[in-house]
């Protein structure tokens, strides 16, 4: 091939890649071709390398999109979590959850305990891990979810909004129980939980034990129905340690129960 023919073939290849929106491959083409000449790579090897770069860029872009959509308030990982600070939290249970088998089994995860013990941290870390594994996830505080559904309802858009909470493979509902929930709010939570029942996972955090839920919900029947569906297939982690936020002001955690209960 003459140098001119080669140059126009290169140009057309770049145009094809750009037309197909294979932007990374288009950008990397020149560099990859130089490398191919230098390392005497076969046509198959060059194509494989080029498409691998494109696949990696696409995966990273989709992950960013899923993370943006999920609305995690901060980025937390299990690696950031100091298990030594919560000696009664069963690492094995958390390690099992981190395999994400609970997602395949549509199992729920309930994180209970007083403020500051890392419930939200663990919920976000598991949610982020699921998002990285390719699942669509969504994070919301219980209050925000209820308010968003009620506001949508007033505009006649409740069913559309509901899909935000029922569509994703994982829904993280944070801070149930910080504020009491009236009948309407309880109904929204019931609808979300029952529609997800056996179809997707919920991670829920609460500073109240189940026995206190009758104080959280105005409607006891609905409260019972919510607990029933959430617990049907759930891993419950009851963290009874000290607040991490207050750690500078405290003695190290003393052994006082707080064992993980796996159902
Ligand atoms: P909770 O939801 O139980 O009230 P958070 O998860 O919000 O508590 O934790 C409060 C803060 O302390 C967060 O910044 C969190 O990342 C951090 N934190 C809590 N527990 C730990 C821990 N064991 N290791 C590292 N950071 C922790
Ligand atoms: Mg929290």
mmCIF file of C-alpha atoms and ligand atoms in Angstrom:
data_model
loop_
_atom_site.group_PDB
_atom_site.id
_atom_site.type_symbol
_atom_site.label_atom_id
_atom_site.label_comp_id
_atom_site.label_asym_id
_atom_site.label_seq_id
_atom_site.Cartn_x
_atom_site.Cartn_y
_atom_site.Cartn_z
ATOM 1 C CA UNK A 1 0.000 0.000 0.000
ATOM 2 C CA UNK A 2 1.277 3.468 -0.845
ATOM 3 C CA UNK A 3 1.729 5.992 1.916
ATOM 4 C CA UNK A 4 -1.194 8.035 0.550
ATOM 5 C CA UNK A 5 -3.522 5.013 0.427
ATOM 6 C CA UNK A 6 -2.451 4.102 3.950
ATOM 7 C CA UNK A 7 -3.125 7.623 5.198
ATOM 8 C CA UNK A 8 -6.614 7.740 3.677
ATOM 9 C CA UNK A 9 -7.400 4.245 4.995
ATOM 10 C CA UNK A 10 -6.346 5.456 8.462
ATOM 11 C CA UNK A 11 -8.540 8.538 8.082
ATOM 12 C CA UNK A 12 -11.564 6.459 7.064
ATOM 13 C CA UNK A 13 -11.005 4.044 9.958
ATOM 14 C CA UNK A 14 -10.988 6.998 12.355
ATOM 15 C CA UNK A 15 -14.187 8.293 10.788
ATOM 16 C CA UNK A 16 -15.865 4.878 11.113
ATOM 17 C CA UNK A 17 -14.899 4.673 14.769
ATOM 18 C CA UNK A 18 -16.148 8.209 15.405
ATOM 19 C CA UNK A 19 -19.409 7.534 13.487
ATOM 20 C CA UNK A 20 -19.993 4.436 15.628
ATOM 21 C CA UNK A 21 -19.242 6.557 18.702
ATOM 22 C CA UNK A 22 -16.273 4.369 19.612
ATOM 23 C CA UNK A 23 -14.560 7.510 20.841
ATOM 24 C CA UNK A 24 -11.880 5.887 22.953
ATOM 25 C CA UNK A 25 -10.865 3.586 20.100
ATOM 26 C CA UNK A 26 -10.794 6.592 17.750
ATOM 27 C CA UNK A 27 -8.626 8.579 20.157
ATOM 28 C CA UNK A 28 -6.245 5.703 20.833
ATOM 29 C CA UNK A 29 -6.018 4.488 17.231
ATOM 30 C CA UNK A 30 -2.855 6.283 16.235
ATOM 31 C CA UNK A 31 -0.996 5.297 19.392
ATOM 32 C CA UNK A 32 -2.158 1.667 19.138
ATOM 33 C CA UNK A 33 -1.078 1.418 15.502
ATOM 34 C CA UNK A 34 2.379 2.757 16.391
ATOM 35 C CA UNK A 35 2.592 0.175 19.151
ATOM 36 C CA UNK A 36 1.452 -2.560 16.792
ATOM 37 C CA UNK A 37 4.231 -1.719 14.329
ATOM 38 C CA UNK A 38 6.816 -1.552 17.099
ATOM 39 C CA UNK A 39 5.738 -4.835 18.757
ATOM 40 C CA UNK A 40 4.851 -6.554 15.459
ATOM 41 C CA UNK A 41 1.316 -7.295 16.611
ATOM 42 C CA UNK A 42 -1.143 -9.182 14.417
ATOM 43 C CA UNK A 43 -4.325 -7.559 13.090
ATOM 44 C CA UNK A 44 -6.319 -9.614 15.608
ATOM 45 C CA UNK A 45 -4.168 -8.371 18.471
ATOM 46 C CA UNK A 46 -4.524 -4.740 17.400
ATOM 47 C CA UNK A 47 -8.301 -5.033 17.114
ATOM 48 C CA UNK A 48 -8.537 -6.839 20.415
ATOM 49 C CA UNK A 49 -6.508 -4.159 22.225
ATOM 50 C CA UNK A 50 -8.437 -1.329 20.645
ATOM 51 C CA UNK A 51 -11.843 -2.804 21.480
ATOM 52 C CA UNK A 52 -10.711 -3.678 24.983
ATOM 53 C CA UNK A 53 -9.929 0.010 25.576
ATOM 54 C CA UNK A 54 -13.372 0.918 24.265
ATOM 55 C CA UNK A 55 -15.091 -1.698 26.456
ATOM 56 C CA UNK A 56 -13.238 -0.460 29.552
ATOM 57 C CA UNK A 57 -14.166 3.155 28.831
ATOM 58 C CA UNK A 58 -17.827 2.172 28.286
ATOM 59 C CA UNK A 59 -17.929 0.176 31.517
ATOM 60 C CA UNK A 60 -16.443 3.099 33.463
ATOM 61 C CA UNK A 61 -18.920 5.548 31.891
ATOM 62 C CA UNK A 62 -21.903 3.307 32.672
ATOM 63 C CA UNK A 63 -20.724 2.846 36.250
ATOM 64 C CA UNK A 64 -20.467 6.634 36.676
ATOM 65 C CA UNK A 65 -23.997 6.923 35.289
ATOM 66 C CA UNK A 66 -25.375 4.281 37.667
ATOM 67 C CA UNK A 67 -23.623 5.915 40.632
ATOM 68 C CA UNK A 68 -24.988 9.341 39.708
ATOM 69 C CA UNK A 69 -28.485 7.920 39.333
ATOM 70 C CA UNK A 70 -28.273 6.085 42.684
ATOM 71 C CA UNK A 71 -27.634 9.328 44.632
ATOM 72 C CA UNK A 72 -25.314 8.043 47.334
ATOM 73 C CA UNK A 73 -24.736 11.067 49.598
ATOM 74 C CA UNK A 74 -21.049 10.135 50.022
ATOM 75 C CA UNK A 75 -18.797 7.421 48.710
ATOM 76 C CA UNK A 76 -18.037 4.719 51.292
ATOM 77 C CA UNK A 77 -16.399 1.339 50.922
ATOM 78 C CA UNK A 78 -16.027 -1.719 53.113
ATOM 79 C CA UNK A 79 -12.261 -1.199 53.007
ATOM 80 C CA UNK A 80 -12.763 2.168 54.764
ATOM 81 C CA UNK A 81 -14.699 0.464 57.533
ATOM 82 C CA UNK A 82 -12.732 -0.123 60.725
ATOM 83 C CA UNK A 83 -14.048 -3.433 62.019
ATOM 84 C CA UNK A 84 -11.781 -3.234 65.060
ATOM 85 C CA UNK A 85 -13.842 -0.291 66.244
ATOM 86 C CA UNK A 86 -17.009 -2.464 66.262
ATOM 87 C CA UNK A 87 -15.668 -5.730 67.719
ATOM 88 C CA UNK A 88 -19.156 -7.216 68.098
ATOM 89 C CA UNK A 89 -20.111 -6.713 64.510
ATOM 90 C CA UNK A 90 -19.677 -10.086 62.837
ATOM 91 C CA UNK A 91 -17.169 -9.545 60.020
ATOM 92 C CA UNK A 92 -18.083 -12.894 58.527
ATOM 93 C CA UNK A 93 -21.652 -11.758 57.984
ATOM 94 C CA UNK A 94 -20.475 -8.512 56.378
ATOM 95 C CA UNK A 95 -17.982 -10.474 54.241
ATOM 96 C CA UNK A 96 -20.798 -12.781 53.124
ATOM 97 C CA UNK A 97 -22.932 -9.757 52.226
ATOM 98 C CA UNK A 98 -20.039 -8.295 50.242
ATOM 99 C CA UNK A 99 -20.186 -11.315 47.897
ATOM 100 C CA UNK A 100 -23.576 -9.837 46.854
ATOM 101 C CA UNK A 101 -25.242 -13.236 47.002
ATOM 102 C CA UNK A 102 -28.015 -11.484 48.925
ATOM 103 C CA UNK A 103 -28.800 -9.628 45.710
ATOM 104 C CA UNK A 104 -29.212 -12.821 43.684
ATOM 105 C CA UNK A 105 -31.425 -14.251 46.429
ATOM 106 C CA UNK A 106 -33.474 -11.018 46.714
ATOM 107 C CA UNK A 107 -32.581 -11.012 50.377
ATOM 108 C CA UNK A 108 -32.935 -7.843 52.462
ATOM 109 C CA UNK A 109 -30.352 -6.427 54.836
ATOM 110 C CA UNK A 110 -31.509 -4.646 57.989
ATOM 111 C CA UNK A 111 -28.927 -2.591 59.869
ATOM 112 C CA UNK A 112 -30.029 -1.592 63.342
ATOM 113 C CA UNK A 113 -28.251 0.347 66.055
ATOM 114 C CA UNK A 114 -27.812 3.729 67.728
ATOM 115 C CA UNK A 115 -26.494 6.790 65.825
ATOM 116 C CA UNK A 116 -22.907 6.772 64.605
ATOM 117 C CA UNK A 117 -22.206 3.038 64.656
ATOM 118 C CA UNK A 118 -21.743 2.859 60.885
ATOM 119 C CA UNK A 119 -25.166 1.722 59.625
ATOM 120 C CA UNK A 120 -25.271 4.219 56.765
ATOM 121 C CA UNK A 121 -21.591 3.605 55.995
ATOM 122 C CA UNK A 122 -22.180 -0.147 55.595
ATOM 123 C CA UNK A 123 -25.403 0.398 53.644
ATOM 124 C CA UNK A 124 -23.643 2.732 51.190
ATOM 125 C CA UNK A 125 -20.601 0.465 50.915
ATOM 126 C CA UNK A 126 -22.789 -2.526 49.992
ATOM 127 C CA UNK A 127 -24.831 -0.382 47.617
ATOM 128 C CA UNK A 128 -21.718 0.954 45.899
ATOM 129 C CA UNK A 129 -20.324 -2.599 45.618
ATOM 130 C CA UNK A 130 -23.564 -3.740 43.966
ATOM 131 C CA UNK A 131 -23.445 -0.752 41.603
ATOM 132 C CA UNK A 132 -19.852 -1.572 40.687
ATOM 133 C CA UNK A 133 -20.910 -5.155 39.997
ATOM 134 C CA UNK A 134 -23.362 -3.824 37.415
ATOM 135 C CA UNK A 135 -26.608 -3.665 39.392
ATOM 136 C CA UNK A 136 -28.898 -0.654 39.250
ATOM 137 C CA UNK A 137 -29.281 0.694 42.793
ATOM 138 C CA UNK A 138 -30.966 3.652 44.485
ATOM 139 C CA UNK A 139 -30.318 5.379 47.809
ATOM 140 C CA UNK A 140 -32.844 7.470 49.699
ATOM 141 C CA UNK A 141 -33.581 8.412 53.260
ATOM 142 C CA UNK A 142 -36.978 7.119 54.352
ATOM 143 C CA UNK A 143 -38.207 10.704 54.779
ATOM 144 C CA UNK A 144 -37.047 11.839 51.327
ATOM 145 C CA UNK A 145 -38.631 8.806 49.691
ATOM 146 C CA UNK A 146 -41.969 9.386 51.382
ATOM 147 C CA UNK A 147 -41.910 13.117 50.551
ATOM 148 C CA UNK A 148 -40.980 12.472 46.916
ATOM 149 C CA UNK A 149 -43.794 9.923 46.522
ATOM 150 C CA UNK A 150 -46.339 12.182 48.203
ATOM 151 C CA UNK A 151 -45.298 15.185 46.060
ATOM 152 C CA UNK A 152 -45.519 13.074 42.895
ATOM 153 C CA UNK A 153 -48.902 11.757 44.033
ATOM 154 C CA UNK A 154 -50.259 15.314 44.273
ATOM 155 C CA UNK A 155 -49.227 15.835 40.636
ATOM 156 C CA UNK A 156 -50.756 12.534 39.591
ATOM 157 C CA UNK A 157 -47.300 11.045 38.997
ATOM 158 C CA UNK A 158 -47.034 8.608 41.899
ATOM 159 C CA UNK A 159 -46.786 5.493 39.729
ATOM 160 C CA UNK A 160 -44.002 7.022 37.674
ATOM 161 C CA UNK A 161 -42.080 8.030 40.809
ATOM 162 C CA UNK A 162 -42.715 4.626 42.343
ATOM 163 C CA UNK A 163 -40.635 3.074 39.549
ATOM 164 C CA UNK A 164 -37.565 4.899 40.898
ATOM 165 C CA UNK A 165 -37.901 2.820 44.046
ATOM 166 C CA UNK A 166 -39.185 -0.453 42.633
ATOM 167 C CA UNK A 167 -37.140 -0.629 39.412
ATOM 168 C CA UNK A 168 -33.568 -0.862 40.748
ATOM 169 C CA UNK A 169 -32.227 -4.263 41.857
ATOM 170 C CA UNK A 170 -31.306 -2.707 45.199
ATOM 171 C CA UNK A 171 -33.005 0.047 47.178
ATOM 172 C CA UNK A 172 -31.220 1.508 50.199
ATOM 173 C CA UNK A 173 -33.692 3.107 52.621
ATOM 174 C CA UNK A 174 -31.726 5.068 55.186
ATOM 175 C CA UNK A 175 -32.799 6.313 58.604
ATOM 176 C CA UNK A 176 -36.186 4.781 59.117
ATOM 177 C CA UNK A 177 -37.412 5.745 62.552
ATOM 178 C CA UNK A 178 -35.620 9.054 63.093
ATOM 179 C CA UNK A 179 -38.940 10.770 62.516
ATOM 180 C CA UNK A 180 -42.363 9.314 63.269
ATOM 181 C CA UNK A 181 -44.307 8.389 60.151
ATOM 182 C CA UNK A 182 -47.980 9.217 59.748
ATOM 183 C CA UNK A 183 -50.515 6.963 58.052
ATOM 184 C CA UNK A 184 -49.845 8.317 54.544
ATOM 185 C CA UNK A 185 -46.071 7.947 54.906
ATOM 186 C CA UNK A 186 -46.444 4.416 56.257
ATOM 187 C CA UNK A 187 -48.614 3.534 53.270
ATOM 188 C CA UNK A 188 -45.933 4.724 50.840
ATOM 189 C CA UNK A 189 -43.292 2.658 52.605
ATOM 190 C CA UNK A 190 -45.605 -0.335 52.616
ATOM 191 C CA UNK A 191 -46.219 0.031 48.871
ATOM 192 C CA UNK A 192 -42.511 0.212 48.076
ATOM 193 C CA UNK A 193 -41.614 -2.712 50.320
ATOM 194 C CA UNK A 194 -44.468 -4.935 49.170
ATOM 195 C CA UNK A 195 -43.841 -4.246 45.475
ATOM 196 C CA UNK A 196 -40.192 -5.153 45.924
ATOM 197 C CA UNK A 197 -41.034 -8.228 47.985
ATOM 198 C CA UNK A 198 -39.245 -11.273 46.552
ATOM 199 C CA UNK A 199 -38.262 -9.274 43.460
ATOM 200 C CA UNK A 200 -35.327 -7.166 44.640
ATOM 201 C CA UNK A 201 -33.292 -6.394 47.738
ATOM 202 C CA UNK A 202 -33.762 -3.644 50.275
ATOM 203 C CA UNK A 203 -31.057 -2.439 52.634
ATOM 204 C CA UNK A 204 -32.680 -0.585 55.485
ATOM 205 C CA UNK A 205 -31.048 1.282 58.344
ATOM 206 C CA UNK A 206 -32.839 2.229 61.527
ATOM 207 C CA UNK A 207 -31.900 3.522 64.958
ATOM 208 C CA UNK A 208 -34.970 1.730 66.350
ATOM 209 C CA UNK A 209 -35.324 -1.977 67.066
ATOM 210 C CA UNK A 210 -38.361 -3.735 65.602
ATOM 211 C CA UNK A 211 -40.120 -3.651 68.971
ATOM 212 C CA UNK A 212 -40.018 0.184 68.782
ATOM 213 C CA UNK A 213 -41.531 0.347 65.332
ATOM 214 C CA UNK A 214 -44.996 0.742 66.777
ATOM 215 C CA UNK A 215 -43.793 4.146 67.993
ATOM 216 C CA UNK A 216 -42.422 5.023 64.556
ATOM 217 C CA UNK A 217 -45.550 4.171 62.615
ATOM 218 C CA UNK A 218 -48.916 5.689 63.426
ATOM 219 C CA UNK A 219 -50.610 2.665 61.884
ATOM 220 C CA UNK A 220 -49.739 -0.571 63.709
ATOM 221 C CA UNK A 221 -51.283 -2.862 61.107
ATOM 222 C CA UNK A 222 -49.193 -1.320 58.335
ATOM 223 C CA UNK A 223 -46.097 -1.388 60.567
ATOM 224 C CA UNK A 224 -46.609 -5.114 61.119
ATOM 225 C CA UNK A 225 -47.092 -5.742 57.417
ATOM 226 C CA UNK A 226 -43.895 -3.820 56.566
ATOM 227 C CA UNK A 227 -41.808 -5.693 59.143
ATOM 228 C CA UNK A 228 -43.295 -8.984 57.984
ATOM 229 C CA UNK A 229 -42.278 -8.454 54.362
ATOM 230 C CA UNK A 230 -38.872 -6.991 55.189
ATOM 231 C CA UNK A 231 -37.961 -9.823 57.540
ATOM 232 C CA UNK A 232 -39.296 -12.670 55.454
ATOM 233 C CA UNK A 233 -35.919 -13.131 53.802
ATOM 234 C CA UNK A 234 -33.419 -10.905 55.568
ATOM 235 C CA UNK A 235 -30.051 -10.653 57.209
ATOM 236 C CA UNK A 236 -30.282 -8.530 60.330
ATOM 237 C CA UNK A 237 -27.211 -6.849 61.741
ATOM 238 C CA UNK A 238 -27.746 -5.376 65.152
ATOM 239 C CA UNK A 239 -24.794 -3.082 65.877
ATOM 240 C CA UNK A 240 -24.668 -2.293 69.580
ATOM 241 C CA UNK A 241 -21.291 -0.569 69.729
ATOM 242 C CA UNK A 242 -20.160 2.997 70.280
ATOM 243 C CA UNK A 243 -20.580 5.938 67.951
ATOM 244 C CA UNK A 244 -17.623 6.351 65.621
ATOM 245 C CA UNK A 245 -18.307 10.087 65.494
ATOM 246 C CA UNK A 246 -17.793 10.301 69.259
ATOM 247 C CA UNK A 247 -14.760 8.006 69.357
ATOM 248 C CA UNK A 248 -12.385 10.700 70.567
ATOM 249 C CA UNK A 249 -14.551 11.146 73.663
ATOM 250 C CA UNK A 250 -15.006 7.492 74.554
ATOM 251 C CA UNK A 251 -13.353 4.457 76.038
ATOM 252 C CA UNK A 252 -12.829 1.589 73.595
ATOM 253 C CA UNK A 253 -15.952 -0.555 73.064
ATOM 254 C CA UNK A 254 -16.654 -3.032 75.843
ATOM 255 C CA UNK A 255 -18.115 -6.482 75.186
ATOM 256 C CA UNK A 256 -21.890 -6.127 75.600
ATOM 257 C CA UNK A 257 -23.585 -8.320 73.074
ATOM 258 C CA UNK A 258 -24.502 -6.774 69.729
ATOM 259 C CA UNK A 259 -23.980 -10.050 67.958
ATOM 260 C CA UNK A 260 -25.109 -10.304 64.372
ATOM 261 C CA UNK A 261 -28.267 -12.289 63.912
ATOM 262 C CA UNK A 262 -28.636 -14.071 60.619
ATOM 263 C CA UNK A 263 -32.013 -15.356 59.645
HETATM 264 P P1 LIG B 1 -25.033 5.684 61.480
HETATM 265 O O1 LIG B 1 -25.669 5.589 60.138
HETATM 266 O O2 LIG B 1 -25.028 4.375 62.216
HETATM 267 O O3 LIG B 1 -25.589 6.784 62.315
HETATM 268 P P2 LIG B 1 -22.707 6.441 59.960
HETATM 269 O O4 LIG B 1 -22.566 5.279 59.064
HETATM 270 O O5 LIG B 1 -23.307 7.660 59.375
HETATM 271 O O6 LIG B 1 -23.492 6.017 61.267
HETATM 272 O O7 LIG B 1 -21.283 6.774 60.585
HETATM 273 C C1 LIG B 1 -20.919 8.088 61.024
HETATM 274 C C2 LIG B 1 -19.568 8.448 60.453
HETATM 275 O O8 LIG B 1 -18.571 7.612 61.015
HETATM 276 C C3 LIG B 1 -19.470 8.258 58.952
HETATM 277 O O9 LIG B 1 -18.610 9.221 58.432
HETATM 278 C C4 LIG B 1 -18.857 6.868 58.814
HETATM 279 O O10 LIG B 1 -18.130 6.736 57.613
HETATM 280 C C5 LIG B 1 -17.948 6.796 60.016
HETATM 281 N N1 LIG B 1 -17.848 5.457 60.578
HETATM 282 C C6 LIG B 1 -18.740 4.840 61.374
HETATM 283 N N2 LIG B 1 -18.305 3.647 61.776
HETATM 284 C C7 LIG B 1 -17.085 3.481 61.209
HETATM 285 C C8 LIG B 1 -16.106 2.444 61.243
HETATM 286 N N3 LIG B 1 -16.287 1.341 61.991
HETATM 287 N N4 LIG B 1 -14.981 2.615 60.526
HETATM 288 C C9 LIG B 1 -14.789 3.744 59.807
HETATM 289 N N5 LIG B 1 -15.657 4.766 59.746
HETATM 290 C C10 LIG B 1 -16.805 4.647 60.435
HETATM 291 MG MG1 LIG B 2 -27.143 6.799 59.387
#
